[in-house]
Amino acid sequence: MRLLLLAGLFACAGVVQAAAPVDIAAFVKRDSFDQIKISPNGDYYAASVPGEDNSVLIIVRRADNKPMGGFGIGKNTYISDFAWVNPQRVVFGTARKFGSLDNPQLTGNLYAMNADGTGKDILVGQDVNVMSTGTHIQTKKTEMVAAFLLDDLPADDRNVLISVSGFSGDSFNRVEKMDVYNGRRMPVARSPVRNSDYVTDVDGMVRFAYGFETNNDHKLFYRAKANADWTSTADWREINDEDSTAHVEMPLGFSADGNIAYLEVEQASGPNSIVAFDTRDQTRKTVLRDDDSDPVAIIRSMGTSYPAPVGVFIDDGKPRTQFFDDASPEARLYRSLEAAFPGNLVEITSKTADGKLALVRVSSDRDSGQFYLFDTVNKKADYLLAPRQWQDPATMSEQRPFAFKARDGRVLHGFLTIPHGSDGKHLPTVVVPHGGPFFVADRWGFDTETQLLATAGYAVLQVNFRGSSGHGRDFTQAGARQWGRALQDDITDATHWAVEQGFADPARVCIYGASYGGYAALMGVAREPSLYRCAAGYVGVYDLPLMFQKGDVRTSDSGKAYLRDWIGDPAQLAAISPVNLAARIKSPVFLAAGGEDERAPIAHSERMEKALRAAGVPVETLYFRTEGHGFYTDEHRIAFYKQLLAFLDRNIGGGAAATGAVGDAAH
């Protein structure tokens, strides 16, 4: 049935008008597909199609949109990523929901399937010896490992390179060459650093290894192309150690001729740069650096067997592209596509081996994305499909980038989403600090939760407080050990900015967030009781010393180092834990949590609830014992958003009712 449904998408270009009042189910509903990629010869599309409790990989023939085959393993197993390894075969990984996070976690299993639906097999991973799926999968007796695709070796239709590791934390891993038809493997390289990733050159040789030790010290190793024992670590040369240089370097790939390796290099202050590392004499030259923002994604070459880095996306408010050479074919191609779709983010997501056909995703703050098949020779783009055809971008809300100075003069960036059809003045406002809080950031683009809140009549304020990624190492490092202090000040300052600019009604502001954002929401009403009218915490952490006693972060040495270096000394964290500040809170609170949450155990919410009730603070809760770090089932997500919108409406009144079928909730 799913094969037919997805095939039907290729022929359907219509959209359905969004219903009013707020239809929560329309926002909670999962995309029609997660990823779609064209085959190297252009004959097929492969796509991963999600369900509520699993996903499947399907193949569709491009000539007539005929479904050719599909692969699914059953309940609670999802397609995590996939790649065409030759014109007729796809290799893909899987994930499962284990309870620690809302999204399924990688299993380390790799499977393969032919374009016609035959040849289904598990190649490597923890389930090799136990698979029983009703397919023709053959069991193989082998060691239990986790494996991930590293290089599809375009010149070799039989083999790929994979990264292989055990299941213990902070381990040394290795690279192996694997036959994509029978799963046979042979060692290729061993890493000189723990938790390693790798970069290969134009000939498929492993040339860079980069990872981090148990103290989270990041290291980069390089080795020259030579006739050596590639399974030895003797030829690796350390070219950067964060502990001594106070910055991180990450390899991106090689130039088409193999002479230049490109590195992303953190700077002492300001955004990261792209540096050309000459492999012949080891000299360095900066080829690209923005004046404000870091590179966030790499643009790679078209029409070549090796995907050489040629440019980057910069998230400077709305994303934009920059190229190493503005006269390159890729730069000219992107400029023409950007001119054809003004105001949108344009991304080439996959291409044929000769570069003549490309799948292009066009998206914006109001549109989750539409895919086009682009003929690079005839310069023609044909609409293909969209993952959320039931939502009309014309009814969605604008997300406006902004920047301002915090109280200490540091420039902060963020986004303000204005409800569609409003004048943008004196609006009921929900402040939504992101999770993390470090090494992540809010970005411009379509977000279902933000659009849901805006459709309900609320302005949505998001600020990338210090500690967030995107603006250089010093900006991120400035957030270390600043939970409840400078990080919270930045959120407060952004809220005042929105009020002073006339966007937010000062009498109707609430703060809501998930994970760290839940912490920030409760700290917000504790520290600024007159600023916020209510607070909602979703799978939050409220007792900081408890993070050192419960939860999955503390289970590895690198996790313990993270807690110590980025959050602080547990003996000093009680004073900035919301669970101990309940008496300061004067506004109603809503808490939601999952009983299987290993990242922010439900004990945080239960302790917070108890403290609030003891202080006489109005508090309501929604606990699902079978959920993890974020609710995953549609029924539970609908129940959560229905209660959240009702809570917000009672306290700051967005003015829109909510609908959505909700079953019995297990509180």
XYZ file of C-alpha atoms in Angstrom:
667
model
C 0.000 0.000 0.000
C 2.818 2.439 0.872
C 4.461 1.785 -2.483
C 1.284 2.853 -4.256
C 0.783 5.850 -1.999
C 4.255 7.230 -2.629
C 4.022 6.523 -6.338
C 0.807 8.498 -6.359
C 2.621 11.479 -4.911
C 4.677 11.804 -8.055
C 1.516 12.446 -10.068
C -0.203 14.731 -7.559
C 0.848 18.372 -7.399
C -2.134 19.803 -5.517
C -2.190 21.083 -1.966
C -4.979 21.027 0.556
C -6.024 24.204 2.318
C -5.291 24.127 6.036
C -8.382 23.907 8.158
C -9.391 26.374 10.870
C -9.458 26.302 13.840
C -6.054 24.831 14.587
C -5.907 21.246 13.387
C -3.172 19.780 15.585
C -3.183 16.484 13.711
C -2.184 18.277 10.485
C 0.986 19.564 12.163
C 1.759 16.353 14.055
C 1.304 14.246 10.921
C 4.603 12.929 9.652
C 6.009 13.845 6.257
C 5.002 11.591 3.367
C 8.682 10.693 2.999
C 11.899 11.439 4.865
C 14.510 11.306 2.098
C 14.473 10.755 -1.654
C 17.519 10.157 -3.880
C 17.981 9.557 -7.595
C 20.061 6.570 -8.741
C 23.481 7.093 -10.390
C 22.082 6.347 -13.859
C 18.837 8.251 -13.283
C 16.608 5.203 -13.748
C 15.178 5.055 -10.216
C 14.255 6.970 -7.116
C 14.766 5.544 -3.641
C 12.762 6.992 -0.765
C 12.277 6.320 2.931
C 8.621 6.458 3.932
C 7.695 6.859 7.625
C 4.856 5.360 9.610
C 4.022 5.908 13.252
C 6.019 2.924 14.471
C 8.396 2.155 11.575
C 9.529 3.226 8.116
C 10.274 1.449 4.855
C 12.607 1.965 1.911
C 10.953 1.874 -1.489
C 12.223 2.026 -5.067
C 10.237 3.724 -7.856
C 11.167 3.523 -11.559
C 11.505 7.042 -12.918
C 10.235 6.290 -16.429
C 6.704 5.384 -15.333
C 6.597 5.925 -11.539
C 6.133 2.177 -11.077
C 7.000 0.825 -7.604
C 9.715 -1.788 -7.989
C 10.228 -3.029 -4.457
C 10.284 -2.195 -0.794
C 12.075 -3.122 2.392
C 10.779 -2.857 5.943
C 11.726 -4.809 9.046
C 8.604 -4.263 11.091
C 7.514 -2.395 14.168
C 9.915 0.048 15.824
C 12.593 -0.097 13.099
C 13.269 2.885 10.852
C 15.383 3.660 7.796
C 18.048 6.063 9.060
C 19.926 6.797 5.838
C 20.626 5.181 2.505
C 22.888 5.496 -0.523
C 22.965 4.215 -4.072
C 26.244 2.272 -4.147
C 25.884 1.448 -7.836
C 23.097 1.948 -10.417
C 21.254 -1.169 -9.250
C 21.841 -1.476 -5.493
C 21.065 0.547 -2.363
C 22.745 0.195 1.040
C 20.926 1.574 4.062
C 21.125 1.790 7.838
C 18.409 1.444 10.456
C 17.410 2.998 13.758
C 15.211 1.977 16.661
C 13.424 3.895 19.377
C 15.037 2.791 22.617
C 13.344 5.312 24.912
C 16.240 7.660 25.641
C 15.366 10.142 22.896
C 12.260 11.082 20.956
C 13.865 10.145 17.641
C 14.974 6.565 16.908
C 18.643 5.838 17.578
C 21.083 4.278 15.109
C 21.487 0.511 15.429
C 24.699 0.093 13.432
C 23.020 -2.417 11.085
C 23.578 -2.087 7.322
C 21.291 -3.728 4.759
C 21.144 -3.825 0.972
C 18.501 -4.230 -1.729
C 18.516 -4.246 -5.523
C 16.540 -1.683 -7.502
C 14.029 -4.343 -8.599
C 13.335 -5.337 -4.989
C 15.453 -8.505 -5.060
C 18.683 -9.269 -3.228
C 17.490 -8.116 0.195
C 20.136 -8.848 2.803
C 21.628 -7.737 6.078
C 25.326 -7.159 5.528
C 26.762 -6.213 8.917
C 25.634 -5.195 12.398
C 24.342 -6.442 15.713
C 21.350 -8.226 14.135
C 23.301 -10.322 11.623
C 22.887 -13.493 13.677
C 19.318 -12.949 14.825
C 17.408 -11.531 11.851
C 14.008 -13.053 11.158
C 11.981 -10.757 8.922
C 10.207 -13.019 6.473
C 12.522 -11.948 3.636
C 15.350 -13.870 1.998
C 17.912 -12.475 4.404
C 20.690 -14.946 5.125
C 22.147 -15.134 8.600
C 25.905 -14.735 8.947
C 27.959 -15.732 11.958
C 30.193 -12.789 12.780
C 31.235 -10.462 15.598
C 28.679 -8.036 16.972
C 29.623 -4.557 15.726
C 28.066 -1.255 14.714
C 28.787 -0.214 11.125
C 28.133 2.982 9.158
C 28.658 3.772 5.486
C 31.736 5.936 4.915
C 32.425 5.951 1.160
C 30.376 4.316 -1.609
C 33.526 4.066 -3.814
C 31.957 5.289 -7.086
C 34.586 3.518 -9.188
C 33.866 0.175 -7.501
C 30.336 -1.228 -7.962
C 31.068 -4.193 -5.708
C 32.503 -2.653 -2.542
C 32.087 0.234 -0.123
C 34.031 1.536 2.865
C 32.396 1.353 6.285
C 33.300 2.597 9.745
C 33.132 -0.244 12.282
C 33.127 -0.075 16.070
C 32.109 -2.002 19.140
C 29.253 -0.978 21.399
C 31.270 0.323 24.319
C 31.434 4.084 24.709
C 34.531 6.095 23.767
C 35.960 3.267 21.668
C 38.587 3.127 18.940
C 37.007 2.179 15.627
C 38.299 1.109 12.229
C 37.565 1.273 8.502
C 36.787 -1.845 6.472
C 36.052 -2.540 2.823
C 32.770 -4.461 2.481
C 31.241 -6.390 -0.403
C 27.693 -5.032 -0.862
C 26.388 -8.400 -2.109
C 27.708 -10.870 0.453
C 28.872 -8.701 3.363
C 32.483 -9.935 3.326
C 34.815 -7.440 4.968
C 38.527 -6.724 5.085
C 40.364 -4.157 7.264
C 41.536 -0.948 5.648
C 42.506 1.474 8.419
C 42.620 1.855 12.194
C 42.099 5.139 13.984
C 44.687 6.763 16.237
C 41.948 8.574 18.211
C 38.745 7.518 19.959
C 35.234 8.263 18.680
C 36.657 8.774 15.215
C 35.235 9.814 11.864
C 37.178 9.625 8.612
C 37.637 11.368 5.266
C 38.785 9.579 2.111
C 40.498 11.007 -0.950
C 39.627 10.784 -4.647
C 41.004 7.225 -4.798
C 39.023 6.000 -1.801
C 42.063 6.009 0.511
C 41.504 6.963 4.163
C 43.553 10.124 4.684
C 42.066 11.885 7.712
C 40.908 10.618 11.096
C 39.312 12.995 13.573
C 37.715 12.281 16.922
C 37.787 13.067 20.617
C 39.249 11.477 23.702
C 37.460 10.756 26.981
C 38.136 14.332 28.135
C 36.438 15.634 24.936
C 39.772 16.851 23.558
C 39.342 16.838 19.755
C 42.232 15.704 17.576
C 42.881 15.618 13.833
C 45.285 13.172 12.171
C 46.534 13.079 8.577
C 48.591 10.636 6.585
C 50.228 11.035 3.207
C 49.262 8.810 0.320
C 51.927 6.128 0.376
C 52.526 2.441 -0.077
C 52.085 1.531 3.565
C 50.261 -0.870 5.807
C 46.950 0.968 5.929
C 45.849 -1.056 8.946
C 48.722 0.359 11.022
C 48.492 3.603 13.001
C 52.191 4.345 12.583
C 51.755 6.602 9.543
C 49.198 8.907 11.161
C 50.521 12.401 11.908
C 48.709 14.620 14.379
C 48.064 18.030 12.805
C 45.780 19.503 15.433
C 45.142 18.903 19.139
C 42.435 21.057 20.705
C 44.137 20.828 24.082
C 47.220 22.657 22.792
C 45.807 24.889 20.038
C 42.490 25.800 21.743
C 40.540 25.171 18.580
C 39.033 22.309 16.577
C 39.788 21.432 12.949
C 37.526 19.198 10.867
C 38.348 17.765 7.417
C 35.737 18.229 4.679
C 37.230 16.478 1.638
C 39.697 16.846 -1.201
C 39.850 18.842 -4.413
C 39.159 16.971 -7.645
C 42.893 16.602 -8.367
C 43.590 15.338 -4.847
C 46.248 17.977 -4.118
C 44.188 20.124 -1.741
C 42.334 19.045 1.368
C 39.737 21.406 2.777
C 39.428 21.917 6.540
C 36.909 23.825 8.619
C 38.960 25.609 11.274
C 37.739 27.330 14.421
C 39.223 30.765 15.086
C 40.137 32.473 18.352
C 37.218 34.832 17.807
C 34.545 35.139 15.185
C 33.231 32.535 12.759
C 35.002 29.437 11.469
C 37.000 29.535 8.249
C 37.506 27.134 5.353
C 41.208 26.453 4.880
C 42.937 24.797 1.908
C 45.588 22.359 3.162
C 48.115 21.609 0.400
C 48.981 17.913 0.687
C 52.256 18.408 -1.218
C 53.937 20.837 1.179
C 51.408 21.058 4.078
C 50.951 24.804 3.620
C 47.608 26.416 4.458
C 45.519 29.138 2.867
C 42.145 30.530 3.937
C 39.727 30.289 1.024
C 36.491 31.379 2.702
C 35.372 33.072 5.898
C 32.162 34.966 6.579
C 32.196 38.103 8.708
C 29.485 36.810 11.048
C 28.409 33.179 10.716
C 29.896 29.689 10.464
C 29.508 27.344 7.494
C 26.670 24.922 8.257
C 26.694 22.578 5.241
C 29.044 21.755 2.371
C 28.199 22.091 -1.315
C 29.934 19.461 -3.435
C 30.867 19.179 -7.091
C 28.550 18.016 -9.864
C 29.380 15.650 -12.689
C 32.461 14.145 -11.069
C 32.945 10.762 -9.428
C 34.443 12.329 -6.302
C 32.183 14.814 -4.437
C 34.756 17.567 -3.907
C 33.855 20.494 -1.623
C 33.246 23.628 -3.720
C 31.205 25.883 -1.425
C 29.173 26.210 1.743
C 25.841 27.292 3.132
C 26.071 30.167 5.610
C 23.238 30.639 8.132
C 23.361 34.407 8.364
C 19.685 34.865 9.204
C 18.289 33.381 6.013
C 20.747 30.793 4.617
C 22.894 31.795 1.661
C 25.602 30.172 -0.414
C 29.287 31.021 -0.790
C 31.715 29.328 -3.163
C 35.478 28.878 -3.207
C 35.373 30.013 -6.846
C 32.432 32.176 -7.941
C 33.092 31.195 -11.559
C 32.801 27.453 -10.897
C 30.029 25.463 -12.628
C 28.400 24.769 -9.269
C 28.357 28.450 -8.339
C 26.713 29.357 -11.644
C 24.202 26.512 -11.253
C 23.185 27.571 -7.757
C 22.884 31.227 -8.791
C 20.507 30.296 -11.595
C 18.411 28.099 -9.294
C 18.299 30.786 -6.603
C 17.115 33.295 -9.205
C 14.392 30.869 -10.304
C 13.158 30.384 -6.705
C 13.688 33.770 -5.027
C 13.299 33.935 -1.264
C 13.752 30.181 -0.870
C 16.526 27.891 0.287
C 17.655 25.831 -2.723
C 19.622 22.619 -2.141
C 20.817 19.949 -4.567
C 20.179 16.802 -2.530
C 21.308 14.080 -4.962
C 22.428 13.755 -8.565
C 23.210 11.260 -11.292
C 26.812 10.147 -11.743
C 27.244 12.353 -14.816
C 25.671 15.368 -13.106
C 23.047 15.798 -15.845
C 20.069 15.242 -13.542
C 19.713 16.498 -9.988
C 17.060 16.429 -7.295
C 16.568 19.938 -5.983
C 14.787 20.758 -2.724
C 13.194 24.209 -2.533
C 12.074 25.244 0.957
C 11.421 28.280 3.127
C 10.158 29.361 6.517
C 6.597 28.657 5.320
C 7.232 25.637 3.122
C 8.763 22.375 4.379
C 10.079 21.688 0.890
C 9.172 20.837 -2.675
C 11.326 18.590 -4.836
C 12.128 19.245 -8.475
C 13.968 17.138 -11.036
C 16.437 19.526 -12.651
C 17.964 18.916 -16.059
C 21.349 20.674 -15.763
C 21.950 20.520 -19.511
C 18.656 21.993 -20.716
C 18.188 24.120 -17.581
C 14.702 22.797 -16.938
C 13.120 22.033 -13.558
C 10.076 19.747 -13.339
C 8.040 19.555 -10.139
C 8.230 16.125 -8.548
C 6.579 15.977 -5.111
C 6.415 17.515 -1.630
C 6.527 15.814 1.781
C 3.666 17.863 3.285
C 1.196 18.425 0.470
C -1.739 18.773 2.862
C -0.418 22.109 4.193
C -0.596 25.257 2.079
C 2.536 27.434 2.452
C 0.388 30.495 1.740
C -1.379 29.987 5.090
C 1.811 29.549 7.100
C 3.620 32.273 9.065
C 6.706 34.368 8.360
C 9.891 33.759 10.333
C 11.899 36.981 10.591
C 15.612 36.947 11.475
C 16.746 39.585 13.967
C 19.875 40.642 15.840
C 20.391 42.786 18.937
C 22.941 43.437 21.676
C 22.639 41.674 25.012
C 23.273 43.512 28.268
C 27.029 42.912 28.046
C 27.249 44.076 24.427
C 27.440 40.640 22.832
C 25.490 40.437 19.564
C 22.775 37.789 19.603
C 20.743 36.451 16.703
C 17.316 34.907 16.620
C 13.992 34.552 14.856
C 10.539 36.017 15.403
C 7.628 34.212 13.769
C 4.612 36.446 13.176
C 1.158 34.813 12.919
C -0.162 34.812 9.382
C -2.576 37.678 8.779
C -1.625 39.679 11.890
C -0.160 43.190 11.923
C 2.777 41.956 13.992
C 2.149 44.350 16.881
C 1.551 43.706 20.601
C 1.000 40.010 20.107
C 0.619 37.271 22.683
C 4.084 35.741 22.545
C 5.658 32.396 23.359
C 9.399 32.501 24.031
C 10.903 29.148 22.974
C 14.543 28.561 24.025
C 16.087 25.647 22.130
C 17.412 22.461 23.694
C 21.029 21.404 23.922
C 21.943 24.013 24.926
C 25.413 23.791 23.359
C 26.486 23.027 19.759
C 22.928 23.415 18.407
C 20.988 26.435 17.187
C 17.625 27.504 15.861
C 17.725 27.969 12.091
C 15.581 29.705 9.513
C 13.203 27.270 7.884
C 9.922 25.453 8.273
C 9.298 24.045 11.751
C 6.020 22.311 12.552
C 5.909 23.297 16.230
C 6.645 26.952 15.512
C 3.998 27.026 12.790
C 1.498 25.305 15.081
C 1.967 27.970 17.759
C 1.763 30.763 15.187
C -1.408 29.277 13.672
C -2.881 29.363 17.190
C -2.278 33.120 17.210
C 1.072 33.443 19.003
C 4.233 35.208 17.998
C 7.130 32.803 18.553
C 10.437 34.209 19.786
C 13.610 32.112 19.424
C 17.066 33.366 20.358
C 20.410 31.696 19.790
C 21.862 32.526 23.193
C 25.597 32.211 23.858
C 26.568 28.565 23.840
C 24.677 27.999 20.605
C 26.521 27.001 17.459
C 26.814 29.108 14.324
C 28.930 32.078 15.341
C 32.346 30.723 16.171
C 34.104 28.922 18.967
C 34.247 31.875 21.369
C 30.478 32.382 21.136
C 29.851 28.738 22.005
C 32.498 28.646 24.738
C 30.967 31.759 26.341
C 28.044 29.577 27.410
C 30.101 27.043 29.373
C 28.996 26.760 33.020
C 26.445 29.517 32.459
C 23.206 27.598 32.977
C 20.826 29.884 34.843
C 23.237 32.794 34.474
C 24.399 34.355 31.184
C 22.380 31.894 29.070
C 19.264 32.886 30.981
C 20.148 36.583 30.744
C 20.291 36.280 26.958
C 16.783 34.797 26.864
C 15.513 37.530 29.188
C 17.166 40.230 27.076
C 15.597 38.841 23.903
C 12.176 38.914 25.559
C 12.659 42.548 26.591
C 13.818 43.339 23.044
C 10.592 41.908 21.580
C 8.515 43.967 24.019
C 10.492 47.164 23.392
C 10.178 46.715 19.617
C 6.407 46.480 19.981
C 6.114 42.899 18.764
C 5.201 41.298 22.093
C 2.405 42.387 24.416
C 4.190 42.681 27.798
C 1.080 41.427 29.599
C 0.876 38.257 27.451
C 4.253 36.506 27.314
C 4.828 32.849 28.218
C 8.016 30.786 28.033
C 8.082 27.169 26.844
C 10.850 24.757 25.942
C 11.994 21.147 25.766
C 14.997 19.496 27.434
C 17.359 22.395 28.258
C 14.563 24.627 27.001
C 12.353 23.225 29.774
C 15.024 24.158 32.299
C 15.221 27.674 30.830
C 11.422 28.016 30.965
C 11.272 27.226 34.694
C 14.342 29.346 35.439
C 12.697 32.140 33.465
C 9.655 32.342 35.714
C 11.858 31.875 38.812
C 14.252 34.698 37.943
C 11.783 36.995 36.155
C 8.411 36.465 37.872
C 6.967 39.703 36.458
C 8.071 39.071 32.872
C 6.342 35.786 32.053
C 2.683 34.926 32.649
C 3.254 31.165 32.494
C 5.863 28.506 31.817
C 5.760 25.083 30.165
C 8.550 22.527 30.463
C 8.669 19.498 28.171
C 11.055 16.620 29.100
C 13.103 19.145 31.020
C 15.889 18.972 33.604
C 15.132 20.882 36.792
C 17.496 19.408 39.397
C 21.009 19.895 37.991
C 22.904 17.785 40.553
C 20.588 14.896 39.590
C 22.164 14.920 36.113
C 25.318 13.523 37.718
C 23.327 10.678 39.320
C 20.684 9.732 36.740
C 20.486 9.792 32.949
C 22.549 8.507 30.047
C 24.984 11.425 29.695
C 26.926 10.328 32.790
C 27.395 6.733 31.558
C 30.549 7.409 29.483
C 33.787 9.118 30.439
C 33.297 11.760 27.747
C 29.771 12.347 29.045
C 31.081 12.879 32.572
C 33.650 15.331 31.207
C 30.878 17.187 29.367
C 28.812 17.542 32.547
C 31.818 18.821 34.458
C 33.173 21.182 31.786
C 29.931 22.580 30.365
C 27.432 22.487 33.232
C 29.661 22.763 36.297
C 30.493 21.419 39.723
C 27.466 19.505 41.033
C 28.140 20.887 44.518
C 27.422 24.387 43.195
C 24.435 23.678 40.951
C 21.665 23.423 43.533
C 21.414 27.219 43.652
C 20.530 27.398 39.949
C 18.152 24.430 39.927
C 14.470 25.361 39.438
C 13.442 22.563 41.811
C 14.956 24.652 44.631
C 13.464 27.957 43.440
C 9.765 27.062 43.362
C 8.907 29.652 46.028
C 9.988 32.420 43.620
C 7.604 31.260 40.890
C 4.306 33.155 40.763
C 2.952 31.974 37.398
C 1.131 28.760 36.397
C 3.320 25.893 35.169
C 2.707 22.958 32.817
C 5.082 19.972 32.946
C 5.215 17.067 30.477
C 7.591 14.094 30.607
C 8.135 10.487 29.551
C 8.655 7.582 31.922
C 11.342 5.976 29.707
C 13.376 9.159 29.288
C 17.058 8.383 29.873
C 18.356 11.828 28.887
C 16.133 13.811 31.293
C 14.609 11.183 33.601
C 11.020 11.788 34.669
C 12.283 12.215 38.242
C 13.202 15.803 37.263
C 9.582 16.619 36.428
C 8.183 14.747 39.411
C 10.488 16.617 41.800
C 9.613 19.917 40.133
C 5.913 19.189 40.394
C 6.234 18.324 44.079
C 8.162 21.530 44.800
C 5.633 23.680 42.938
C 2.680 22.146 44.752
C 4.413 22.660 48.094
C 4.926 26.337 47.176
C 1.283 26.737 46.165
C 2.071 27.320 42.493
C -0.657 26.185 40.053
C 0.781 23.234 38.138
C -0.623 20.735 35.661
C 1.129 17.714 34.209
C 1.038 15.222 31.373
C 3.137 12.088 31.897
C 3.277 9.167 29.473
C 5.095 6.264 31.060
C 5.927 4.594 27.736
C 7.508 7.653 26.112
C 11.128 8.847 26.154
C 12.880 12.173 25.650
C 10.028 13.622 23.650
C 6.707 12.014 22.760
C 6.814 9.913 19.618
C 3.392 8.352 19.014
C 0.884 10.529 17.186
C -1.786 10.072 19.849
C 0.524 11.265 22.614
C 1.857 14.191 20.580
C -1.667 15.363 19.794
C -2.604 15.083 23.471
C 0.463 17.109 24.450
C -0.130 19.945 22.009
C -3.832 20.066 22.800
C -3.039 20.537 26.496
C -0.209 22.997 25.753
C -2.448 25.187 23.578
C -5.208 25.098 26.173
C -2.694 26.083 28.865
C -1.383 28.985 26.795
C -4.893 30.130 25.892
C -5.945 30.314 29.547
C -2.904 32.405 30.442
C -2.150 34.645 27.451
C -5.000 33.894 25.009
C -3.917 33.258 21.430
C -7.550 33.241 20.371
C -7.654 30.033 18.335
C -9.337 26.787 19.312
C -7.600 23.464 18.814
C -8.894 20.291 17.248
C -7.437 16.816 16.945
C -8.507 13.293 17.692
C -7.074 12.263 21.019
C -7.454 8.874 22.658
C -7.287 8.086 26.339
C -4.074 9.449 27.797
C -2.131 7.491 30.393
C -1.187 10.117 32.943
